[in-house]
JSON list of C-alpha atoms in Angstrom, two decimals:
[
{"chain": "A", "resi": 1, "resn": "UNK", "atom": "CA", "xyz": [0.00, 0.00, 0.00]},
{"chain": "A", "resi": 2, "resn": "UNK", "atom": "CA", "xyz": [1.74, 3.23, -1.22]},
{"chain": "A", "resi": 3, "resn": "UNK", "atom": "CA", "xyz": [1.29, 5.74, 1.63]},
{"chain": "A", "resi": 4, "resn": "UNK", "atom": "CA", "xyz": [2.54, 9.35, 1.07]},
{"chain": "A", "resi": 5, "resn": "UNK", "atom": "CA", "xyz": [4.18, 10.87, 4.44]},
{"chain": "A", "resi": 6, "resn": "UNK", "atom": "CA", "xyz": [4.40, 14.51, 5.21]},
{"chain": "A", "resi": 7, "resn": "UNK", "atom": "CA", "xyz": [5.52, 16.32, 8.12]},
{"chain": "A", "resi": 8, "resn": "UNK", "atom": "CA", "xyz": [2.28, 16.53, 10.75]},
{"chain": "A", "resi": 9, "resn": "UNK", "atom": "CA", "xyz": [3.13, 19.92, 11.85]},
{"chain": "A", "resi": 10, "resn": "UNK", "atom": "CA", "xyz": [5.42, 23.08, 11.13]},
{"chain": "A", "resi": 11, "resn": "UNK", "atom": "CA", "xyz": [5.70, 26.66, 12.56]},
{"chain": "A", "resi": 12, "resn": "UNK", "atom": "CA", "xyz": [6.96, 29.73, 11.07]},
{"chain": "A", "resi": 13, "resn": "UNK", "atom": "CA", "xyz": [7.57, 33.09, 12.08]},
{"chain": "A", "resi": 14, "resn": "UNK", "atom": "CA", "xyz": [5.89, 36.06, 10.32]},
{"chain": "A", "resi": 15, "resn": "UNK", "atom": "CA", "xyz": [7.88, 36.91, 6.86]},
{"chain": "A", "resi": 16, "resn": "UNK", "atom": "CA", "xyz": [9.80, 34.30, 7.35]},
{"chain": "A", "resi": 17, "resn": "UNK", "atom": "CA", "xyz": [10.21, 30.83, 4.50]},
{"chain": "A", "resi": 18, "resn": "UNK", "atom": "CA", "xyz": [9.20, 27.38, 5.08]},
{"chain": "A", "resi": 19, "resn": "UNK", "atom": "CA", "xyz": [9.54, 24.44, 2.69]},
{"chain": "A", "resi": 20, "resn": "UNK", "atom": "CA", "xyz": [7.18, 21.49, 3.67]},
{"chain": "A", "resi": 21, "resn": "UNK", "atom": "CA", "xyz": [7.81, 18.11, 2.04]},
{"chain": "A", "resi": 22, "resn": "UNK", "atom": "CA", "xyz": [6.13, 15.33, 0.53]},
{"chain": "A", "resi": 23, "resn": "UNK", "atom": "CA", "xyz": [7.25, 11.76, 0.39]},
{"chain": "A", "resi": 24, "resn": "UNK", "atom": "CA", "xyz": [6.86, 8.29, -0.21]},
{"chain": "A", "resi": 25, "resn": "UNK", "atom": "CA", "xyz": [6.53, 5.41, 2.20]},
{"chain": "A", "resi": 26, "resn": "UNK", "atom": "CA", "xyz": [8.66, 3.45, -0.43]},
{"chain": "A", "resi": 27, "resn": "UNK", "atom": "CA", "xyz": [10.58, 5.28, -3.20]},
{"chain": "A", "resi": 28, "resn": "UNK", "atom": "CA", "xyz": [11.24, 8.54, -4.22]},
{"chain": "A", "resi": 29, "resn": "UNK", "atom": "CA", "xyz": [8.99, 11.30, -5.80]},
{"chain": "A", "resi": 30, "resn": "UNK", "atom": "CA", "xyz": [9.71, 12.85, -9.04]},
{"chain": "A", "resi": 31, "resn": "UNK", "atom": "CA", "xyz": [7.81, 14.60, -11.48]},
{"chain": "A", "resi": 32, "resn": "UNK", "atom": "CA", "xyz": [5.83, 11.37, -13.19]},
{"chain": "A", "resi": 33, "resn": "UNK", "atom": "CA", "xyz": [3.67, 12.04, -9.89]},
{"chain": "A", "resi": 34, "resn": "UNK", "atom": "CA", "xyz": [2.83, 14.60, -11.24]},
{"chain": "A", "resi": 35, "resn": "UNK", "atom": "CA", "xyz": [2.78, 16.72, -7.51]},
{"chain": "A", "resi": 36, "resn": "UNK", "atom": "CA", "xyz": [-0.14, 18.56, -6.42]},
{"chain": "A", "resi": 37, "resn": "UNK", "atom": "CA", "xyz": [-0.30, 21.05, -3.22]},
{"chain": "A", "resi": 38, "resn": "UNK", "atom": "CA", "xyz": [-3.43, 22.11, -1.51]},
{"chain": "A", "resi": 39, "resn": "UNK", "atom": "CA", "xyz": [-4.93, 24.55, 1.33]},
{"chain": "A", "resi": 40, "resn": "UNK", "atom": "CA", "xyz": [-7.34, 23.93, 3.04]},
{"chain": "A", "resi": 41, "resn": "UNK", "atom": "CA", "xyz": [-8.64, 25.95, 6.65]},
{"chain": "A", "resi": 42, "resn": "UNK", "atom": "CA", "xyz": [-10.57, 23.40, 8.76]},
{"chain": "A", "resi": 43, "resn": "UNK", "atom": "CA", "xyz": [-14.27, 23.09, 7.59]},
{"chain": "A", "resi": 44, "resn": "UNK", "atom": "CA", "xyz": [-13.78, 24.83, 4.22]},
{"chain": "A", "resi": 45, "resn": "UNK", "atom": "CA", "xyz": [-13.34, 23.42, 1.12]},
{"chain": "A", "resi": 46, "resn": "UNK", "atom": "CA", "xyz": [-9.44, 22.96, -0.33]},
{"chain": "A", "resi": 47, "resn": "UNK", "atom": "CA", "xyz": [-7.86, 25.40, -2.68]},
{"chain": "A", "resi": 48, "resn": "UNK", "atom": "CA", "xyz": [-5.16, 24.38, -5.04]},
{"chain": "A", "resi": 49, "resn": "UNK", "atom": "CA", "xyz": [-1.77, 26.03, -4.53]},
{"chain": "A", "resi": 50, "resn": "UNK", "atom": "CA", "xyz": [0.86, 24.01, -7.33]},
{"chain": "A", "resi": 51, "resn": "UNK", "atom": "CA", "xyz": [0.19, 21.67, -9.91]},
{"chain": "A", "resi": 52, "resn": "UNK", "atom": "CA", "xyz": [2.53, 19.26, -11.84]},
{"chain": "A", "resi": 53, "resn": "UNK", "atom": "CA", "xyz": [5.50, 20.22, -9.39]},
{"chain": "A", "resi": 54, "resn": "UNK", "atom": "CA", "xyz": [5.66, 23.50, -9.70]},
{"chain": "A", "resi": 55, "resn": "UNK", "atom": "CA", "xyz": [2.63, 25.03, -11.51]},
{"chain": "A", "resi": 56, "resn": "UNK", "atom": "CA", "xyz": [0.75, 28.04, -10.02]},
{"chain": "A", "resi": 57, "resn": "UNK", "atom": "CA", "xyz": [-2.62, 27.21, -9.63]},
{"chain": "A", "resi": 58, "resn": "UNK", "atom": "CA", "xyz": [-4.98, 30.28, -11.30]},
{"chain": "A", "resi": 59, "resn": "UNK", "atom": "CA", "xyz": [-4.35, 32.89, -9.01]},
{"chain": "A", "resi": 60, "resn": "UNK", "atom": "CA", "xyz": [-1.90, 31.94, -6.28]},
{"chain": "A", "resi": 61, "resn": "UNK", "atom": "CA", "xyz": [0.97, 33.91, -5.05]},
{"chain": "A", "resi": 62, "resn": "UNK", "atom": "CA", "xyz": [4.46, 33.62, -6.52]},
{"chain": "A", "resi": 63, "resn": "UNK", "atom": "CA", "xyz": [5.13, 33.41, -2.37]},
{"chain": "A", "resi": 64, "resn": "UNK", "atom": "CA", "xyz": [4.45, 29.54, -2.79]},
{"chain": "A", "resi": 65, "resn": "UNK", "atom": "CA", "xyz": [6.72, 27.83, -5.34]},
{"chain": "A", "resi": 66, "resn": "UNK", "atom": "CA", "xyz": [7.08, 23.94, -5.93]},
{"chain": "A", "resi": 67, "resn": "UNK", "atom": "CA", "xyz": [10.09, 21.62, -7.04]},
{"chain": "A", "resi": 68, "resn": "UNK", "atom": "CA", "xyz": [11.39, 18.15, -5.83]},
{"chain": "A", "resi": 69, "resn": "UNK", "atom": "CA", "xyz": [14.25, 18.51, -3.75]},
{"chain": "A", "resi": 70, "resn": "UNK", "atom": "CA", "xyz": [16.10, 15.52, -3.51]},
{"chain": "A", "resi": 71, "resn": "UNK", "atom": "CA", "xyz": [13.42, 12.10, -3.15]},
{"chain": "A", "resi": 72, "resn": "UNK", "atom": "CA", "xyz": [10.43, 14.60, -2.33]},
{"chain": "A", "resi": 73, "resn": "UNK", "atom": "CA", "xyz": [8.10, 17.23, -3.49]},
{"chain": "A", "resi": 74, "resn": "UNK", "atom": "CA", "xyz": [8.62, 20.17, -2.13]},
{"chain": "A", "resi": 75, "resn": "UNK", "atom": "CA", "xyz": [6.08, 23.08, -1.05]},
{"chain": "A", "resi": 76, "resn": "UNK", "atom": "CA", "xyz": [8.27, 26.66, -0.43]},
{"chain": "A", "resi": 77, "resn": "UNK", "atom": "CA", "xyz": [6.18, 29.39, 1.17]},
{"chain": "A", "resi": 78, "resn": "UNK", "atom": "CA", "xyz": [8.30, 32.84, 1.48]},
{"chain": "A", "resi": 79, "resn": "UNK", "atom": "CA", "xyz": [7.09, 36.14, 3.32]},
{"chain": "A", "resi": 80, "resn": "UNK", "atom": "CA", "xyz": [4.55, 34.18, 5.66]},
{"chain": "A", "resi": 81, "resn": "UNK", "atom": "CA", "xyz": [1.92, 35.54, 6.47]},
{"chain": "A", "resi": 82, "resn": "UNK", "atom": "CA", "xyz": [-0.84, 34.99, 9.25]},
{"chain": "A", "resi": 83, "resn": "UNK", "atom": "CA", "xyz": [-3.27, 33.99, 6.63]},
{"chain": "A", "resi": 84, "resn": "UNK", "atom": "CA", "xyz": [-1.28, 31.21, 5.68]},
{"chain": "A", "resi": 85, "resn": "UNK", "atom": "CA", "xyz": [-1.82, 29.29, 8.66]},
{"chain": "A", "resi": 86, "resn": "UNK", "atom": "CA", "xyz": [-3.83, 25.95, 7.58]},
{"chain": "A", "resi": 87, "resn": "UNK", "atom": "CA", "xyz": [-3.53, 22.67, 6.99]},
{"chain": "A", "resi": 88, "resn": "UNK", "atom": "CA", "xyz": [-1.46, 21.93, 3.75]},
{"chain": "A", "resi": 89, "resn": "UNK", "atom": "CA", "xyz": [-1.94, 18.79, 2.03]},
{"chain": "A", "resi": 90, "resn": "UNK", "atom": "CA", "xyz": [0.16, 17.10, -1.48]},
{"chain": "A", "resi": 91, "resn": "UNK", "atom": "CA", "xyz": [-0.95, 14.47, -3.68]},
{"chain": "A", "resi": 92, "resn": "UNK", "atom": "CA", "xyz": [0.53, 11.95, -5.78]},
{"chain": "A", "resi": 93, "resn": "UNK", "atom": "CA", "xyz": [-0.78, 10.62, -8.84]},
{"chain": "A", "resi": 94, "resn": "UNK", "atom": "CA", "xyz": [-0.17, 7.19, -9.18]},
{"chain": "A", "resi": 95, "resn": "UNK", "atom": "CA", "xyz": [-1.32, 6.10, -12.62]},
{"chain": "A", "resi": 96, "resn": "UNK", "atom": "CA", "xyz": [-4.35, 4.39, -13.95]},
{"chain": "A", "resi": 97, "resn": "UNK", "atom": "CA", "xyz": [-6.63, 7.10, -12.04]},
{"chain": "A", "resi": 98, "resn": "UNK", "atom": "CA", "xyz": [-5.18, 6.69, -8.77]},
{"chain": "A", "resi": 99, "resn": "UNK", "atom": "CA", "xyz": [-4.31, 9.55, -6.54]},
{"chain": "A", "resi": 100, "resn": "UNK", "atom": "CA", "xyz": [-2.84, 9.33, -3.16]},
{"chain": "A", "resi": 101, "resn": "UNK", "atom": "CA", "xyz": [-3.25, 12.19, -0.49]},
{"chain": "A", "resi": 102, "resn": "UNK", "atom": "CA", "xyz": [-0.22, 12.72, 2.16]},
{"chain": "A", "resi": 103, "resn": "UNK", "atom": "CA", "xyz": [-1.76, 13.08, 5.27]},
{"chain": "A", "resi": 104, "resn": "UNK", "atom": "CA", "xyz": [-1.05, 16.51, 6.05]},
{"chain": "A", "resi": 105, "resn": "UNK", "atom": "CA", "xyz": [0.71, 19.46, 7.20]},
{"chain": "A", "resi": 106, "resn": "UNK", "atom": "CA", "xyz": [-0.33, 22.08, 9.41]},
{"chain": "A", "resi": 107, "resn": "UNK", "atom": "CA", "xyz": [1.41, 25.32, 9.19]},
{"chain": "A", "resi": 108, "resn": "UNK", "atom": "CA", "xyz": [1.77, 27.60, 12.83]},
{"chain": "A", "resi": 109, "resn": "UNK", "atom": "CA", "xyz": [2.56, 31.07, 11.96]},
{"chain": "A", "resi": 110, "resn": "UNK", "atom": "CA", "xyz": [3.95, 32.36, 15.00]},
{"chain": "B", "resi": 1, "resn": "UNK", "atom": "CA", "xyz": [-16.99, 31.32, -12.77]},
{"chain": "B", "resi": 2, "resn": "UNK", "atom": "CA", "xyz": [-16.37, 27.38, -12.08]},
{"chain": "B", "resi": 3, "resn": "UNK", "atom": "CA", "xyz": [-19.37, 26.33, -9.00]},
{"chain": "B", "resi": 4, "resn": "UNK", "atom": "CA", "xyz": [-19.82, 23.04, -7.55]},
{"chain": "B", "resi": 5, "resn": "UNK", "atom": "CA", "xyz": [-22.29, 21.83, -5.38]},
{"chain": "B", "resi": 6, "resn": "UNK", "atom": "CA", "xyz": [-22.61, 19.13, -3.53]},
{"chain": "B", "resi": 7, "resn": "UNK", "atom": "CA", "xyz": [-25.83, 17.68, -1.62]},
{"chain": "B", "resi": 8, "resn": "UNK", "atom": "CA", "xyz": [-27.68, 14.57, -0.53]},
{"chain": "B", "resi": 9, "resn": "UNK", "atom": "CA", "xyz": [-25.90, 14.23, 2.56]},
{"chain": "B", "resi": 10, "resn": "UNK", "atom": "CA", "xyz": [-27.29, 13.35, 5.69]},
{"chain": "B", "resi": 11, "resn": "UNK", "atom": "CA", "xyz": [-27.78, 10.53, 8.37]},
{"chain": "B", "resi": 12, "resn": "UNK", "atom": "CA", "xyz": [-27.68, 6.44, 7.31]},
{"chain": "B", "resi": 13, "resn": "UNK", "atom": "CA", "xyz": [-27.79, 3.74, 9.42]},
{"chain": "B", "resi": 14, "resn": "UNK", "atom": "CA", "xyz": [-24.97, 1.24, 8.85]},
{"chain": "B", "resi": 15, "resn": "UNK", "atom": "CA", "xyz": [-25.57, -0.50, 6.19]},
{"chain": "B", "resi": 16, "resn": "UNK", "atom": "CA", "xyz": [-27.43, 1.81, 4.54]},
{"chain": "B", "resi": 17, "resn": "UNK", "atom": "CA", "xyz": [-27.08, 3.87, 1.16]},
{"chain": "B", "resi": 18, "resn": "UNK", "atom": "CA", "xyz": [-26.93, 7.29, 0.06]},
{"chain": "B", "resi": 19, "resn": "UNK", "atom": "CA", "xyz": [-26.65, 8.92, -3.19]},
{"chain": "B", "resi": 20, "resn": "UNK", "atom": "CA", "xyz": [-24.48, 11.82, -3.45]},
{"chain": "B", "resi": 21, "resn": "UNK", "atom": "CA", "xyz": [-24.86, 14.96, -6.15]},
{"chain": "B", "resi": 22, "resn": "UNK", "atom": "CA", "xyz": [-22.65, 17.86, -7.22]},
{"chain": "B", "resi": 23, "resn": "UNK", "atom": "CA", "xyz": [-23.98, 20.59, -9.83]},
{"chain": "B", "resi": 24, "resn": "UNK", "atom": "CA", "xyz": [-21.31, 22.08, -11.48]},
{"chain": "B", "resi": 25, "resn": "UNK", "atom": "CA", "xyz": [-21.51, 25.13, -13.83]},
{"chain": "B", "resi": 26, "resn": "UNK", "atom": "CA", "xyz": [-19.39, 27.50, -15.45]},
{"chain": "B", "resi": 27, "resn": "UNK", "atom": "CA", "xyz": [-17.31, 24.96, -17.56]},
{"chain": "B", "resi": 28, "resn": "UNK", "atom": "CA", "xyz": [-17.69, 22.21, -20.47]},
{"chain": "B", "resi": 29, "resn": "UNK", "atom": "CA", "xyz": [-18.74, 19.49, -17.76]},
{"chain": "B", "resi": 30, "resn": "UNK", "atom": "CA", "xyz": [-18.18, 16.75, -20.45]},
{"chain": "B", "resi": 31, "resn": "UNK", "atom": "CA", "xyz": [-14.91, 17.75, -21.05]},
{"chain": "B", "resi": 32, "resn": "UNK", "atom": "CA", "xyz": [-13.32, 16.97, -17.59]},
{"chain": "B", "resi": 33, "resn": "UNK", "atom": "CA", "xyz": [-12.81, 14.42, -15.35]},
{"chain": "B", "resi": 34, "resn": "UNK", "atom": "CA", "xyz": [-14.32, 14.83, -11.96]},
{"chain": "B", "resi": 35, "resn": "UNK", "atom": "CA", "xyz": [-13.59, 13.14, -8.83]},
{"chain": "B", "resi": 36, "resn": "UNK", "atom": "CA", "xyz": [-14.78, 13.00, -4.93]},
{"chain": "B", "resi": 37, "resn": "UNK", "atom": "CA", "xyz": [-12.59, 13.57, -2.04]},
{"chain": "B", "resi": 38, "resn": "UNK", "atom": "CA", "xyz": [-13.46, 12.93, 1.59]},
{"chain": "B", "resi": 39, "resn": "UNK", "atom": "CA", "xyz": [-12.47, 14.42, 4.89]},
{"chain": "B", "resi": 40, "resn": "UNK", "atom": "CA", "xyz": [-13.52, 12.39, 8.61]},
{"chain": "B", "resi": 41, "resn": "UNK", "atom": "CA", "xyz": [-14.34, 14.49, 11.28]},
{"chain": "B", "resi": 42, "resn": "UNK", "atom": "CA", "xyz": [-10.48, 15.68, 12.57]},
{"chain": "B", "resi": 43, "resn": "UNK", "atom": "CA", "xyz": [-9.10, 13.68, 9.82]},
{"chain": "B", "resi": 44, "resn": "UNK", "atom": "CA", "xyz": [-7.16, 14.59, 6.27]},
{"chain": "B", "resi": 45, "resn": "UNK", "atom": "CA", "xyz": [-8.71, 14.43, 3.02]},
{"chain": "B", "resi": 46, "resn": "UNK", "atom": "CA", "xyz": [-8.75, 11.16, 1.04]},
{"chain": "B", "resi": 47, "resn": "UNK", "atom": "CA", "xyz": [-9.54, 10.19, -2.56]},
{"chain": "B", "resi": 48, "resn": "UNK", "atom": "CA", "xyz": [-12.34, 8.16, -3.28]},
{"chain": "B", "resi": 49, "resn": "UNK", "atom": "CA", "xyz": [-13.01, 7.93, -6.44]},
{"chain": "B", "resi": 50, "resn": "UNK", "atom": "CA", "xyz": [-12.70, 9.65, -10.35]},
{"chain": "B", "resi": 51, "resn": "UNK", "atom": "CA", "xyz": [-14.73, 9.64, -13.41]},
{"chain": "B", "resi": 52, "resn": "UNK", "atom": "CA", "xyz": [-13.30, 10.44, -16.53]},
{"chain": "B", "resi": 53, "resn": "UNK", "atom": "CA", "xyz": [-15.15, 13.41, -18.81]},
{"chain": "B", "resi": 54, "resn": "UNK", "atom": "CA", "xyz": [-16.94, 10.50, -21.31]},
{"chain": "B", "resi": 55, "resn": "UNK", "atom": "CA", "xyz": [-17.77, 8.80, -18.45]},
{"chain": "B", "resi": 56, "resn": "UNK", "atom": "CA", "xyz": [-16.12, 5.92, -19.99]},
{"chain": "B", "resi": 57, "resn": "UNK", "atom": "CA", "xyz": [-13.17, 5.54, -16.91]},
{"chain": "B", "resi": 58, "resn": "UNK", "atom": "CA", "xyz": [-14.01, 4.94, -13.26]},
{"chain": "B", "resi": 59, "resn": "UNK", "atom": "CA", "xyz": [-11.34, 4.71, -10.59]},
{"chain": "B", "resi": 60, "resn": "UNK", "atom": "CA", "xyz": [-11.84, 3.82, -6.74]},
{"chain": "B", "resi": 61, "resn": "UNK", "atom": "CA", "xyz": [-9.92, 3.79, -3.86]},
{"chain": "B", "resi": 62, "resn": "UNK", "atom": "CA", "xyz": [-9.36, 0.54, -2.30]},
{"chain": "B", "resi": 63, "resn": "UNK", "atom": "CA", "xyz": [-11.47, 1.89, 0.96]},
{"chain": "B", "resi": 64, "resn": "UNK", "atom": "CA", "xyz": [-14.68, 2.25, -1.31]},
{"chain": "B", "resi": 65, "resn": "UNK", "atom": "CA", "xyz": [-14.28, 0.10, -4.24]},
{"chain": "B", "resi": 66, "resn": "UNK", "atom": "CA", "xyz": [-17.01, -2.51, -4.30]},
{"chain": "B", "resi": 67, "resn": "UNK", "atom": "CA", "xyz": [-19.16, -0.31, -2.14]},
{"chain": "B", "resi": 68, "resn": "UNK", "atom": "CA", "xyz": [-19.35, 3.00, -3.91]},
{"chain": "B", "resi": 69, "resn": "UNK", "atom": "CA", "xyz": [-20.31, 4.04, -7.62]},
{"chain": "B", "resi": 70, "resn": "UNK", "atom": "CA", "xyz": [-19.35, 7.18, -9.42]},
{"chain": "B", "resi": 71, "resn": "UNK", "atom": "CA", "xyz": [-21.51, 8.35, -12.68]},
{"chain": "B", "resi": 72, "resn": "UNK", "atom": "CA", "xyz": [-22.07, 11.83, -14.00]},
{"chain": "B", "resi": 73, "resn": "UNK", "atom": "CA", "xyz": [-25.26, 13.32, -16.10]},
{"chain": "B", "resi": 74, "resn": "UNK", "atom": "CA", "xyz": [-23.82, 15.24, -19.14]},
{"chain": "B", "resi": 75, "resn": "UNK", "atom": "CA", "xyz": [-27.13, 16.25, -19.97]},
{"chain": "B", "resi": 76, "resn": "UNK", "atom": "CA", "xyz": [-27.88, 17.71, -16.41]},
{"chain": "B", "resi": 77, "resn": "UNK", "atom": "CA", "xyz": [-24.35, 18.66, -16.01]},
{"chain": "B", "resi": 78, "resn": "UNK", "atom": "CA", "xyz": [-24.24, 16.21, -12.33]},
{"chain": "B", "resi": 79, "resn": "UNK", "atom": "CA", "xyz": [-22.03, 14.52, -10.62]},
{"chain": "B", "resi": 80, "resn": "UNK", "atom": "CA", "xyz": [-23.12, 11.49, -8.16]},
{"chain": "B", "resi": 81, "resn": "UNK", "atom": "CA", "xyz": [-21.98, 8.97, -5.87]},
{"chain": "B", "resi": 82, "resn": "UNK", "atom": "CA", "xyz": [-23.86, 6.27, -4.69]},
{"chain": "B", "resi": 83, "resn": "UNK", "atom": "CA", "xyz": [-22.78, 4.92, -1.84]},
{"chain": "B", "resi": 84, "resn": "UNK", "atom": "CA", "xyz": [-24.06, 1.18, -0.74]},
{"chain": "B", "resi": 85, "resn": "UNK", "atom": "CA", "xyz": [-23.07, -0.97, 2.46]},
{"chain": "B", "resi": 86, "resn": "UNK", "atom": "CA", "xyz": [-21.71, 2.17, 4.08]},
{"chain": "B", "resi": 87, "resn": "UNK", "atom": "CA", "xyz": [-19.96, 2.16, 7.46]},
{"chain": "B", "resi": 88, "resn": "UNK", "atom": "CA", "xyz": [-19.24, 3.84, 10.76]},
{"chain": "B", "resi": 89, "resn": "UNK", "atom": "CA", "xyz": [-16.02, 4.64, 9.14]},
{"chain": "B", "resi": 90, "resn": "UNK", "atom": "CA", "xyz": [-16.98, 6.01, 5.91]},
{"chain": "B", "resi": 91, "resn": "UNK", "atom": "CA", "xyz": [-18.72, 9.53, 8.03]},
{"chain": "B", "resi": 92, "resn": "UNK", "atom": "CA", "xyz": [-16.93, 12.13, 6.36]},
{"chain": "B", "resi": 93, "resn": "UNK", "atom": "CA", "xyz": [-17.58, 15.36, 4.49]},
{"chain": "B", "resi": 94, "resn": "UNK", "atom": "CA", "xyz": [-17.66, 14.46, 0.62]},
{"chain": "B", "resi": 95, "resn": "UNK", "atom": "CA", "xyz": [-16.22, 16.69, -1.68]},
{"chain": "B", "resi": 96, "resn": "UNK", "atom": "CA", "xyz": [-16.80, 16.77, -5.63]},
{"chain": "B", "resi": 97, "resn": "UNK", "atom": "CA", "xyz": [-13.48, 18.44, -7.28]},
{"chain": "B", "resi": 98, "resn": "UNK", "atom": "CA", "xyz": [-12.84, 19.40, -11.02]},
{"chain": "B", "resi": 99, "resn": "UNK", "atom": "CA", "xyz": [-9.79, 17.91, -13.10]},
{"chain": "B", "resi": 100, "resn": "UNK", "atom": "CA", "xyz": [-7.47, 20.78, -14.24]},
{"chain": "B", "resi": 101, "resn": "UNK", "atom": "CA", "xyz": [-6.80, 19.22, -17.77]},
{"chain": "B", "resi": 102, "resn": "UNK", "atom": "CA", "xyz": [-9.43, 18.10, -20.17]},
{"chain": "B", "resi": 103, "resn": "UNK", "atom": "CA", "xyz": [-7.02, 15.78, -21.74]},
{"chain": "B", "resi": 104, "resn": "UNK", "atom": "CA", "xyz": [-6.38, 14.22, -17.80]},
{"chain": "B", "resi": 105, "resn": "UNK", "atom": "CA", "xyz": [-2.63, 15.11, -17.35]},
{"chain": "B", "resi": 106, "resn": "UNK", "atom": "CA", "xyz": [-1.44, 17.19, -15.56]},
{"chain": "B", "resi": 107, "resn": "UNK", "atom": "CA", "xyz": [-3.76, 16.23, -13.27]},
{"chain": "B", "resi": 108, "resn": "UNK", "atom": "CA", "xyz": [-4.89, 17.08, -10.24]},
{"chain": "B", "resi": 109, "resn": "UNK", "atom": "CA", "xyz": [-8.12, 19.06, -8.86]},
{"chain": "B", "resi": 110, "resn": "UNK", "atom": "CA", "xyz": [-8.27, 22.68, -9.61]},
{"chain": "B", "resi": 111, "resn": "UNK", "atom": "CA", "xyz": [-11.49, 23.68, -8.04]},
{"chain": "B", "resi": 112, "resn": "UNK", "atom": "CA", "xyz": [-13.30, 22.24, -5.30]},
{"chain": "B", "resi": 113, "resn": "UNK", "atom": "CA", "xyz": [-17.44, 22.26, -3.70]},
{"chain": "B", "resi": 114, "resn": "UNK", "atom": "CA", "xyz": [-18.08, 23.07, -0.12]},
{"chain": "B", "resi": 115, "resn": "UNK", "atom": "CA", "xyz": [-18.79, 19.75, 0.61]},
{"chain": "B", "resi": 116, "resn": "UNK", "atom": "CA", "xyz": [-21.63, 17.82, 2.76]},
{"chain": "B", "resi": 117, "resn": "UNK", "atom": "CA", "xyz": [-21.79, 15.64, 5.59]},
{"chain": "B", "resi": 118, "resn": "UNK", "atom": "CA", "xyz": [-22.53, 12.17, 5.43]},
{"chain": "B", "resi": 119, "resn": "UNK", "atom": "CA", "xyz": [-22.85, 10.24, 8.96]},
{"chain": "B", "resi": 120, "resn": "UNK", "atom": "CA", "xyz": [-23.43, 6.61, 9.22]},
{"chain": "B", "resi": 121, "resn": "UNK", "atom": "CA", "xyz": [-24.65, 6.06, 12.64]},
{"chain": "B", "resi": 122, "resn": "UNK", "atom": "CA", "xyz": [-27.05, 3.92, 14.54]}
]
């Protein structure tokens, strides 16, 4: 069972950069995942952030920038901001339809 | 403006089923795949399940396959999800979520419905 890991919690001062990961229980990701980022603020609905690795979703700050840095995705957010705090959450397409949520990340900004 | 909205959520005994819709307007609904995503009370959000744009593909997660059916109305423009022999542990809020790319890759889920609560409780 592929299981994508991600860090369950991060904090980060005001105007300050964070880079949250995204791995794989087995393996390394690389772009043929095809690497997705999303925010999402408890009881709301999710809002893409970065698409195919580093894609801007329509819309999104140039603060958040994607890339794979070494055997993970990657998910850089510069100049944080209070707004910014909420849960962050990647996922991996697998192939044949399949996509695979990490379990999430959420972001303190403190 | 892309909209999606979900209903047909609500309280099933164990066992039960429930049949889940989301309108969507303001693209080419045919065109694009759409999938639902789920999120247990204090939990993270899961994939469940995709339907390609013809309606031709359908993909489940190995929590609901068997159990669950996705179909879509082009006529109407709807999404659905019927869910049979549900479970305790399938309470969640169900999203419905577009697929950025009308020819499926890149892919991943560009815009996303408000969601609504299904609870499977005695």
């Amino acid at each position: 069972q592929t299981v994508v890991t991600q860090e369950p919690s991060f904090s980060v001062s005001p105007g300050g950069t964070v880079t949250l990961t995204c791995g794989l229980s087995s393996g390394s990701v690389s772009t043929t995942y095809y690497p997705s980022w999303y925010q999402q603020t408890p009881g709301q609905a999710a809002r893409a952030l970065i698409y195919n690795t580093n894609s801007r979703s329509s819309g999104v700050p140039d603060r958040f920038s994607g890339s794979i840095l070494g055997n993970k995705a990657a998910l850089t957010i510069t100049g944080a901001q209070a707004d910014d705090e909420s849960d962050y959450y990647c996922v991996l397409y697998m192939g044949s339809g399949i996509s695979v949520f990490g379990g999430g990340t959420k972001l303190t900004v403190l | 403006e892309v909209q999606l909205l979900e209903s047909g959520g609500g309280l099933v005994q164990p066992g039960g089923s429930l049949r889940l819709s989301c309108a969507a307007s303001g693209f080419t609904f045919s065109s694009y795949a759409m999938s639902w995503v789920r999120q247990a009370p204090g939990k993270g959000l899961e994939w469940v399940s995709t339907i390609r744009g013809s309606g031709a593909g359908t993909y489940y997660a190995d929590s609901v396959k068997g159990r669950y059916t996705i179909s879509r109305d082009k006529s109407k423009s709807v999404l659905y999800l019927q869910m049979n022999s549900l479970r305790a542990e399938d309470t969640a809020v169900y999203f419905c979520a577009k697929v950025y790319s009308s020819t499926w890759l890149p892919f991943y889920f560009d815009y996303w419905g408000q969601g609504t609560l299904v609870t499977v409780s005695s």
